[in-house]
Short mmCIF file of C-alpha atoms and ligand atoms in Angstrom, two decimals:
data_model
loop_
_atom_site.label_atom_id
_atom_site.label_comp_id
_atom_site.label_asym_id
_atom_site.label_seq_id
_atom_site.Cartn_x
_atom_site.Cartn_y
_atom_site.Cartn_z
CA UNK U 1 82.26 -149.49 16.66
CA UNK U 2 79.40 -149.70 19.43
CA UNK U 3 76.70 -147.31 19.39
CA UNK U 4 74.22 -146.42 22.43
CA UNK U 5 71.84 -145.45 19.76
CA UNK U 6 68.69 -146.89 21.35
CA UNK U 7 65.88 -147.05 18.39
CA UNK U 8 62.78 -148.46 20.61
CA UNK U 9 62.86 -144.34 22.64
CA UNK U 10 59.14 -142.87 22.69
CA UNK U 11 57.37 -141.74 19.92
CA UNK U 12 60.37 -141.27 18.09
CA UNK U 13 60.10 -144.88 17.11
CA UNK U 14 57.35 -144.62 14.96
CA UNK U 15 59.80 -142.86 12.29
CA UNK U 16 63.13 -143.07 11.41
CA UNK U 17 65.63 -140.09 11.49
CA UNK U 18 65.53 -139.05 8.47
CA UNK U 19 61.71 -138.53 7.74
CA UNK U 20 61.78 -135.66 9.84
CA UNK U 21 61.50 -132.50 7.83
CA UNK U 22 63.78 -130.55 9.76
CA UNK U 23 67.14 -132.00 11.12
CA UNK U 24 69.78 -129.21 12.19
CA UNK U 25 73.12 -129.75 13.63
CA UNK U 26 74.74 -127.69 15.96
CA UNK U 27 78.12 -128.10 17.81
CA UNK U 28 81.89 -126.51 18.77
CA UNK U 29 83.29 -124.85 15.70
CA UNK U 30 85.69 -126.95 14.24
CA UNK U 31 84.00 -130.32 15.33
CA UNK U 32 82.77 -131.28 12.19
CA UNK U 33 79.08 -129.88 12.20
CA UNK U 34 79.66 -129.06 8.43
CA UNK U 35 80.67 -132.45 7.33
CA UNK U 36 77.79 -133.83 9.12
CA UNK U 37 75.47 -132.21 8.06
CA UNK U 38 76.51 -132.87 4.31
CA UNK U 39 77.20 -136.28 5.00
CA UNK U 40 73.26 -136.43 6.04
CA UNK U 41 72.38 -134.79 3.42
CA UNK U 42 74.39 -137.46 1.17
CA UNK U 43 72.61 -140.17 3.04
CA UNK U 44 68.94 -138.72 2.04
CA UNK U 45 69.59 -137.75 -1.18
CA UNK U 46 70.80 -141.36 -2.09
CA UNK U 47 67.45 -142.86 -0.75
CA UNK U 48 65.74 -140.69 -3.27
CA UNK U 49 64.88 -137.92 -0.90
CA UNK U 50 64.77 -134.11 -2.26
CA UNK U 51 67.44 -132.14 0.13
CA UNK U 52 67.38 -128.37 0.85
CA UNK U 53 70.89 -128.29 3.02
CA UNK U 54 70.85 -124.64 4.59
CA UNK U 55 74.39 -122.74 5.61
CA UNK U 56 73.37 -120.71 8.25
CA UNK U 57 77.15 -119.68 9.04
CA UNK U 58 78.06 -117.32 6.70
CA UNK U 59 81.75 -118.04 6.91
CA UNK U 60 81.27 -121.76 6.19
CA UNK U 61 81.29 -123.29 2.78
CA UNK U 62 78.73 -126.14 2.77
CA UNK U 63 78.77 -126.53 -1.30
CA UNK U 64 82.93 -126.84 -1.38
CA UNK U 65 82.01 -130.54 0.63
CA UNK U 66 80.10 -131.17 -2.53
CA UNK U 67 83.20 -129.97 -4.93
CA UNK U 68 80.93 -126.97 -6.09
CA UNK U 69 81.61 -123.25 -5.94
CA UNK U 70 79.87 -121.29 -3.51
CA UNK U 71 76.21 -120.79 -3.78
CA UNK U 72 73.93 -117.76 -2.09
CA UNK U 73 70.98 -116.97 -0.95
CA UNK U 74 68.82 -118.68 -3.63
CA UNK U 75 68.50 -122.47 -3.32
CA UNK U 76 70.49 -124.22 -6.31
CA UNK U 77 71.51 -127.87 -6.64
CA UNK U 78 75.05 -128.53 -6.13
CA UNK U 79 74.67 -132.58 -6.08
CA UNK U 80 71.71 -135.05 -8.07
CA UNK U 81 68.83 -134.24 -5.19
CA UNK U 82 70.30 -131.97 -2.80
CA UNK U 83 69.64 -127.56 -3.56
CA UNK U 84 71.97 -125.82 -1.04
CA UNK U 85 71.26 -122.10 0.16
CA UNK U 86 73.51 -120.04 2.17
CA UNK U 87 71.69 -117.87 4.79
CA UNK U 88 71.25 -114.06 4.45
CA UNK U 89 69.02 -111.74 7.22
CA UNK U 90 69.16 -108.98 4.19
CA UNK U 91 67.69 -111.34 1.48
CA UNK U 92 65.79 -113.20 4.37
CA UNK U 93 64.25 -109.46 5.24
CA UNK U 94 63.21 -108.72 1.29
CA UNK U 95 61.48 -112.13 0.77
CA UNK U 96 59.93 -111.54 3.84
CA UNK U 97 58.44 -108.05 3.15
CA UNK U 98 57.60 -109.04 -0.73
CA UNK U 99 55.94 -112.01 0.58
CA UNK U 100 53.96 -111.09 3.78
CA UNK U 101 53.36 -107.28 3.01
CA UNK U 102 53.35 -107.89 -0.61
CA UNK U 103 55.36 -104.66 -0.80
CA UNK U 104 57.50 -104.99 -4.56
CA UNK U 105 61.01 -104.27 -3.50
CA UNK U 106 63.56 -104.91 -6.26
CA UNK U 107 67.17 -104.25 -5.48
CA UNK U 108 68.82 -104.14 -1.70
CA UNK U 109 66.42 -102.96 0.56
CA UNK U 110 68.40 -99.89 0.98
CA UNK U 111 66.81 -97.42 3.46
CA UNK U 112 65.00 -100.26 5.28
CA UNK U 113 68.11 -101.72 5.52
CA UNK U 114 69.66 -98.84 7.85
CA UNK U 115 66.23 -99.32 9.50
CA UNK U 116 66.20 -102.81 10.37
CA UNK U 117 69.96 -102.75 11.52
CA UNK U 118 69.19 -100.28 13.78
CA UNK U 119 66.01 -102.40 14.66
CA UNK U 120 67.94 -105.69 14.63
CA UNK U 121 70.88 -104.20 16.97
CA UNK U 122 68.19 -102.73 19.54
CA UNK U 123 65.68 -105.66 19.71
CA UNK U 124 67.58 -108.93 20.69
CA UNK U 125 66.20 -112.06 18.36
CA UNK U 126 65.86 -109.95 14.91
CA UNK U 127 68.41 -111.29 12.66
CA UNK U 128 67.85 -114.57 14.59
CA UNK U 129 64.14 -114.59 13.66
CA UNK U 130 64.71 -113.47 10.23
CA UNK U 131 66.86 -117.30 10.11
CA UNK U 132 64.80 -119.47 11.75
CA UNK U 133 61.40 -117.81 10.19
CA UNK U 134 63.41 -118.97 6.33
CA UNK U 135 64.14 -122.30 7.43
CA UNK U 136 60.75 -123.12 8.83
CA UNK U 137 58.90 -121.38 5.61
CA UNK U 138 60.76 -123.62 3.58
CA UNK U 139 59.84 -126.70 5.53
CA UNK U 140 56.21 -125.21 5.80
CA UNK U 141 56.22 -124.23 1.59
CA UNK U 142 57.64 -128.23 1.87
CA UNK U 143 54.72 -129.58 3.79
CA UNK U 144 52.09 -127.85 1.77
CA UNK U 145 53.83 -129.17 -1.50
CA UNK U 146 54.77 -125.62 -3.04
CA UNK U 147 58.60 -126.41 -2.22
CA UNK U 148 59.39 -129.57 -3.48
CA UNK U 149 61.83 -130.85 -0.08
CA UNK U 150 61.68 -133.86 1.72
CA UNK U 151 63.69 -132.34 3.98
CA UNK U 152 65.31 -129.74 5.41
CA UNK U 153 68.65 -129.89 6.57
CA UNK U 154 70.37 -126.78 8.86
CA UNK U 155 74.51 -126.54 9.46
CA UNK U 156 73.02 -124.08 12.10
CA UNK U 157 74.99 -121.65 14.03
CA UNK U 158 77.49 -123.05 17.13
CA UNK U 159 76.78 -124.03 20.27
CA UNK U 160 77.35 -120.19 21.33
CA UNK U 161 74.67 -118.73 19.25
CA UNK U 162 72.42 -121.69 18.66
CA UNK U 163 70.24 -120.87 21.77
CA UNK U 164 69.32 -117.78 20.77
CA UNK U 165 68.42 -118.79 17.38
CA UNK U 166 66.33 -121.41 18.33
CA UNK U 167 64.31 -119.50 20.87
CA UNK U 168 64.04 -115.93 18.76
CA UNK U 169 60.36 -116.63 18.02
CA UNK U 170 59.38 -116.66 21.64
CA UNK U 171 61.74 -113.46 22.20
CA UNK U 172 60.04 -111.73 19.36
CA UNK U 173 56.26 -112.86 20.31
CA UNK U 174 57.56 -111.50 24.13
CA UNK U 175 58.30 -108.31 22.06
CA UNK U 176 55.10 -107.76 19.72
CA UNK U 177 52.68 -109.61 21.44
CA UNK U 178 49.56 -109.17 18.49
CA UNK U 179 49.19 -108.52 14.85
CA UNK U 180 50.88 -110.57 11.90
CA UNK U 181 54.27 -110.88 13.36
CA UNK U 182 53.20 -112.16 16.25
CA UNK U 183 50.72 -114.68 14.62
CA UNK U 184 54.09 -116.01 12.12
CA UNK U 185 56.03 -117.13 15.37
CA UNK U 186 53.38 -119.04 17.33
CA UNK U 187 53.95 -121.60 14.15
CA UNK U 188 57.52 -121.11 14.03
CA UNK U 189 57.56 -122.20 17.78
CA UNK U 190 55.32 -125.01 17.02
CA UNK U 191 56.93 -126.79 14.08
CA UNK U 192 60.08 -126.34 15.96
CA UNK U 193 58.59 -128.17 18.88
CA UNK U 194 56.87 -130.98 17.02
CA UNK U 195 59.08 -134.02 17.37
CA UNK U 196 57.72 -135.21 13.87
CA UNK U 197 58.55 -132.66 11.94
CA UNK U 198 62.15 -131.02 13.50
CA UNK U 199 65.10 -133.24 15.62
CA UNK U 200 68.41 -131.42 16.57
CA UNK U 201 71.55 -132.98 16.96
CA UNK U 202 74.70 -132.06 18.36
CA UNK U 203 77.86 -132.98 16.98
CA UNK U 204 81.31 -133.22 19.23
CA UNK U 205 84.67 -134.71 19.47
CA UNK U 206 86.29 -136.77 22.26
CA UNK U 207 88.06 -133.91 23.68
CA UNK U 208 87.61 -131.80 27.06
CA UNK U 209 86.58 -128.65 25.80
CA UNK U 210 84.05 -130.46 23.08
CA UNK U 211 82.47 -132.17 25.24
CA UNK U 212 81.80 -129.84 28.26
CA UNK U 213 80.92 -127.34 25.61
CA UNK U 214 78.41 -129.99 24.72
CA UNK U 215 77.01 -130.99 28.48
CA UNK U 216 76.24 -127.44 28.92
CA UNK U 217 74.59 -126.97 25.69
CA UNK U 218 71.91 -130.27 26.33
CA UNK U 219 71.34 -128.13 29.90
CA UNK U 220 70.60 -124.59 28.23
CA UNK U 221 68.31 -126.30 25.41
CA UNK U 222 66.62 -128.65 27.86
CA UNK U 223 65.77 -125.34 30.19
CA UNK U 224 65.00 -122.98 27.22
CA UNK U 225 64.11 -123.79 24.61
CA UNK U 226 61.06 -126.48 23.30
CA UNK U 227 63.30 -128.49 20.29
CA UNK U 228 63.12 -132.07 20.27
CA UNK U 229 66.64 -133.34 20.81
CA UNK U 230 68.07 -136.13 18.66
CA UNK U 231 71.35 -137.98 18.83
CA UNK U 232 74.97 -136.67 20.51
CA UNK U 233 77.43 -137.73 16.84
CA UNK U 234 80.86 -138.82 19.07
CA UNK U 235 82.71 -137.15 15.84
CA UNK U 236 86.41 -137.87 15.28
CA UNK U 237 86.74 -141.19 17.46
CA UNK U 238 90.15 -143.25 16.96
CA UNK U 239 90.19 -146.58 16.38
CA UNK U 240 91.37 -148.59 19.70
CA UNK U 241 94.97 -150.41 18.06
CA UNK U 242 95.30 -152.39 20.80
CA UNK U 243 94.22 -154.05 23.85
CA UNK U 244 95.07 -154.19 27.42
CA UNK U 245 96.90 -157.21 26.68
CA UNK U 246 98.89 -155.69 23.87
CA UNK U 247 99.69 -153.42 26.01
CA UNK U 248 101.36 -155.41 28.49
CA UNK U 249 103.65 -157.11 25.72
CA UNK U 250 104.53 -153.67 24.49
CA UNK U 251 105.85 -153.14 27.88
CA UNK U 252 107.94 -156.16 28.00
CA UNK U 253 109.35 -155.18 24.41
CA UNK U 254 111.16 -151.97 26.03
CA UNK U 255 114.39 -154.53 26.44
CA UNK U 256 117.71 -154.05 24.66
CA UNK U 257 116.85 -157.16 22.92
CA UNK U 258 113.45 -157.30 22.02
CA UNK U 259 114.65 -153.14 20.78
CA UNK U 260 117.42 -154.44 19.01
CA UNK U 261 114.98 -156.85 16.79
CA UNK U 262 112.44 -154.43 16.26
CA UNK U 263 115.00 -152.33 14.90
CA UNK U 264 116.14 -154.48 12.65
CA UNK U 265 113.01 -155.82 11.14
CA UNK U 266 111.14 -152.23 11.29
CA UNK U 267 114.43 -150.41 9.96
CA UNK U 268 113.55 -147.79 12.60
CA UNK U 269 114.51 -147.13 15.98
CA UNK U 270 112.72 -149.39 18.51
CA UNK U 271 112.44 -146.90 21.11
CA UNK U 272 110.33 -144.80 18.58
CA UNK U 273 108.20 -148.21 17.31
CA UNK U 274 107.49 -148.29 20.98
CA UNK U 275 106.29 -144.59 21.18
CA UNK U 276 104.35 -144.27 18.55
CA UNK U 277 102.22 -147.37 20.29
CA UNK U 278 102.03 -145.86 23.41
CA UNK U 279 100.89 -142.64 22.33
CA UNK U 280 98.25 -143.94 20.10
CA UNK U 281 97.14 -146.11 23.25
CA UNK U 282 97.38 -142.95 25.39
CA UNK U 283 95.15 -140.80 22.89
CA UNK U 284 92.80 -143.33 22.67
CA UNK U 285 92.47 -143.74 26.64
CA UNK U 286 91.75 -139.80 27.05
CA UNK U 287 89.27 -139.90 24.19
CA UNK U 288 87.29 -142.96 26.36
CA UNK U 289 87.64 -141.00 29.21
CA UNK U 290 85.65 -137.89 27.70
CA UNK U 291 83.18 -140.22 26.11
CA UNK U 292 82.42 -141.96 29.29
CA UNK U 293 81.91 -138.52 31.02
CA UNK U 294 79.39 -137.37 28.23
CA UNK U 295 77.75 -140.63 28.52
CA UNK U 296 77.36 -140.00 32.58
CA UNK U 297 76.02 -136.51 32.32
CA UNK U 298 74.04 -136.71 29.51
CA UNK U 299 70.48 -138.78 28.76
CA UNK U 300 70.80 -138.58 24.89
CA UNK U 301 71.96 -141.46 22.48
CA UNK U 302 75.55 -141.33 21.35
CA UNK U 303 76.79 -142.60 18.06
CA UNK U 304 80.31 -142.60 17.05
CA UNK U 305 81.58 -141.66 13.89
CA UNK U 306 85.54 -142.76 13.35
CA UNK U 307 88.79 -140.84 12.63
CA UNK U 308 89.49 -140.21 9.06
CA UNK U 309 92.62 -140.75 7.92
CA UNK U 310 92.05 -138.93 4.93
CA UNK U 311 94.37 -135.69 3.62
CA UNK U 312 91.26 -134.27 1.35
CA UNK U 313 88.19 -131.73 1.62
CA UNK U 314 86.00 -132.60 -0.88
CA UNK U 315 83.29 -135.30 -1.98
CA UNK U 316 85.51 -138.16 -0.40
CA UNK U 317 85.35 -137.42 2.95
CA UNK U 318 81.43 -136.61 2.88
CA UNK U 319 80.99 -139.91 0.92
CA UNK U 320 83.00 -142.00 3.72
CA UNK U 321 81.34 -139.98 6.29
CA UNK U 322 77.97 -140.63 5.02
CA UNK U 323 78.98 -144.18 5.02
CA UNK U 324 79.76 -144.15 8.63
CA UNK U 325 76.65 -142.36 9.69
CA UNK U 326 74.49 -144.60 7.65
CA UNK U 327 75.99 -147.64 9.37
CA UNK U 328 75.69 -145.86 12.95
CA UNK U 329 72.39 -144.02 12.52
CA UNK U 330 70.56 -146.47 10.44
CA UNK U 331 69.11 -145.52 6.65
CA UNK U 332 65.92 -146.28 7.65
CA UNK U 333 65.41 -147.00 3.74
N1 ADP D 401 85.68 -137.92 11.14
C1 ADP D 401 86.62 -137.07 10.73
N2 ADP D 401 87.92 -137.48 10.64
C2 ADP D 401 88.87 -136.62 10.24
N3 ADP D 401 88.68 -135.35 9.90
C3 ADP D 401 87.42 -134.87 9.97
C4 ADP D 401 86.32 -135.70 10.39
N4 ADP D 401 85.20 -134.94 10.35
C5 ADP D 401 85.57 -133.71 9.95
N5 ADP D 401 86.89 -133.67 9.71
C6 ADP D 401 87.67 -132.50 9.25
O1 ADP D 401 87.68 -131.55 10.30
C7 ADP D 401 87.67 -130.22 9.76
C8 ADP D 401 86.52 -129.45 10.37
O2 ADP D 401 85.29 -129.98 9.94
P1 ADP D 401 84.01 -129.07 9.66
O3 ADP D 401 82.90 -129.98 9.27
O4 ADP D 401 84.33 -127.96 8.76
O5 ADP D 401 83.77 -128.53 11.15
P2 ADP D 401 82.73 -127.44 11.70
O6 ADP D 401 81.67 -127.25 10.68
O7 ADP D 401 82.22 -128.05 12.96
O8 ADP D 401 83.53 -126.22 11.98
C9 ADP D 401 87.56 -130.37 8.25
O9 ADP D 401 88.83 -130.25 7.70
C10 ADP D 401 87.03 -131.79 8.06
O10 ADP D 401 87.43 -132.35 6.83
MG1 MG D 402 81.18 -125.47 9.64
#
């Protein structure tokens, strides 16, 4: 497996991928963001690293890739050096108010709650703020040593949504333009912008819809919002069986003969021997052809992660994964 992955690219050089403090994933449902992200956090954890791996979609279940039962709002450790929290607006809302208005609320937030979803449904970037403020306070309380992560890691939302969680602290400072809320989003927009601290990476599959979903995506966060973009992960790629050559002697097999011996040595039907080739050649031919369109219309690094043949959910599959990435991305350890 080639990558494009080109590690002499600005000052991005000067650190390897994982000692940035903040690496989020985004991508298609269904792509594999999840495993990803898990699979990173794998890799970090096993070069000693202290992992907070946030869920921000709340129908996902990031701990079940770790063979552990769900966890919620409050960070707990579902693997030896990786704490995994699943993201909450409510809970993200009550830590907020106990912590920056000191105001003691036990319980749900009740009243305030009716409040802020009438708030959060009139004033566009609420709920989103009340996501992207957590993460970054974690990988601030990180920084300044009263959290003890090396990094932060984000299963953030879908290409769909992504955009306007990323840019809800501008939205909001557009909205209240002085006073303490406006002073917690300039650094919210900053860390998010500082390509030493945060890198966001897209995830995607060799498939149309993937990967146009994807071109668009680079354009929208390119024009909107200020996130320093990492690497394209090619998830899902099959591994080319054969050549162009092969190809040309599986032609020349289609003749009662050559059938007739595959038949008998294969105990199954030449015709379908001869199938099953040419639709795993086919398959891989349309995945090259969406690959070589991302690669033409977009200027980020691509690295390829393979097909798993694997019929399981659990710690296998973000093990082999981790593997992959490791090899492709570089451990940097
Ligand atoms: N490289 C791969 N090969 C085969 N199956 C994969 C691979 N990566 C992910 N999967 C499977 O694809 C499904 C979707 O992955 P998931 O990470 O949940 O996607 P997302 O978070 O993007 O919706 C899961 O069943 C997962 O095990
Ligand atoms: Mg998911």
């Amino acid at each position: 497996m080639t990558t494009a992955h080109q590690p002499n690219q600005s000052s991005k050089s000067t650190s390897h991928w994982l000692d940035r403090r903040l690496v989020l994933f985004t991508g298609k449902g269904g792509v594999g963001k999840s495993t990803v992200a898990a699979a990173t956090a794998l890799l970090a954890a096993e070069q000693g690293k202290r992992v907070l791996l946030i869920d921000v979609d709340s129908t996902g279940n990031l701990a079940a890739l770790f063979e552990h039962p769900e966890v919620g709002f409050i960070p707990t450790e579902i693997y030896p050096g990786i704490s995994a929290m699943q993201m909450d607006t409510e809970d993200s809302l009550r830590e907020y108010l106990n912590l920056q208005l000191r105001l003691p609320l036990a319980g749900r937030v009740g009243p305030l709650a009716n409040a802020f979803d009438f708030i959060a449904s009139a004033a566009p970037g609420v709920k989103e703020i009340l996501t992207m403020g957590k993460i970054c306070w974690e990988v601030r309380e990180s920084l300044e040593k009263r959290a003890p992560w090396d990094i932060v890691i984000v299963d953030a939302a879908a290409t769909g949504h992504v955009i306007s969680q990323l840019d809800s602290p501008r939205a909001i400072r557009e909205l209240v333009k002085v006073g303490p809320v406006a002073n917690q989003t300039e650094w919210v927009i900053e860390m998010l912008a500082d390509p030493l601290i945060t890198e966001l990476h897209i995830v995607t599959t060799p498939e149309e819809m993937p990967v146009s979903e994807t071109i668009d995506l680079v354009k929208s966060l390119k024009t909107r919002v200020d996130v320093p973009l990492g690497n394209i992960i090619v998830n899902r790629v099959l591994p080319e069986p054969f050549n162009r050559a092969d190809a040309d002697i599986f032609s020349n097999l289609e003749t009662t003969n050559s059938l007739a011996a595959i038949e008998k040595t294969a105990g199954l039907g030449g015709k379908k021997v001869l199938a099953a080739a040419s639709l795993a050649v086919s398959l891989r031919r349309s995945q090259s052809k969406h690959i070589a369109y991302l690669r033409q219309s977009v200027d980020l690094p691509l690295v390829y992660l393979p097909y798993l043949f694997i019929r399981d959910h659990g710690l296998r599959v973000t093990r082999v994964v981790s593997e992959a990435l490791g090899y492709e991305m570089g451990t940097g350890g």
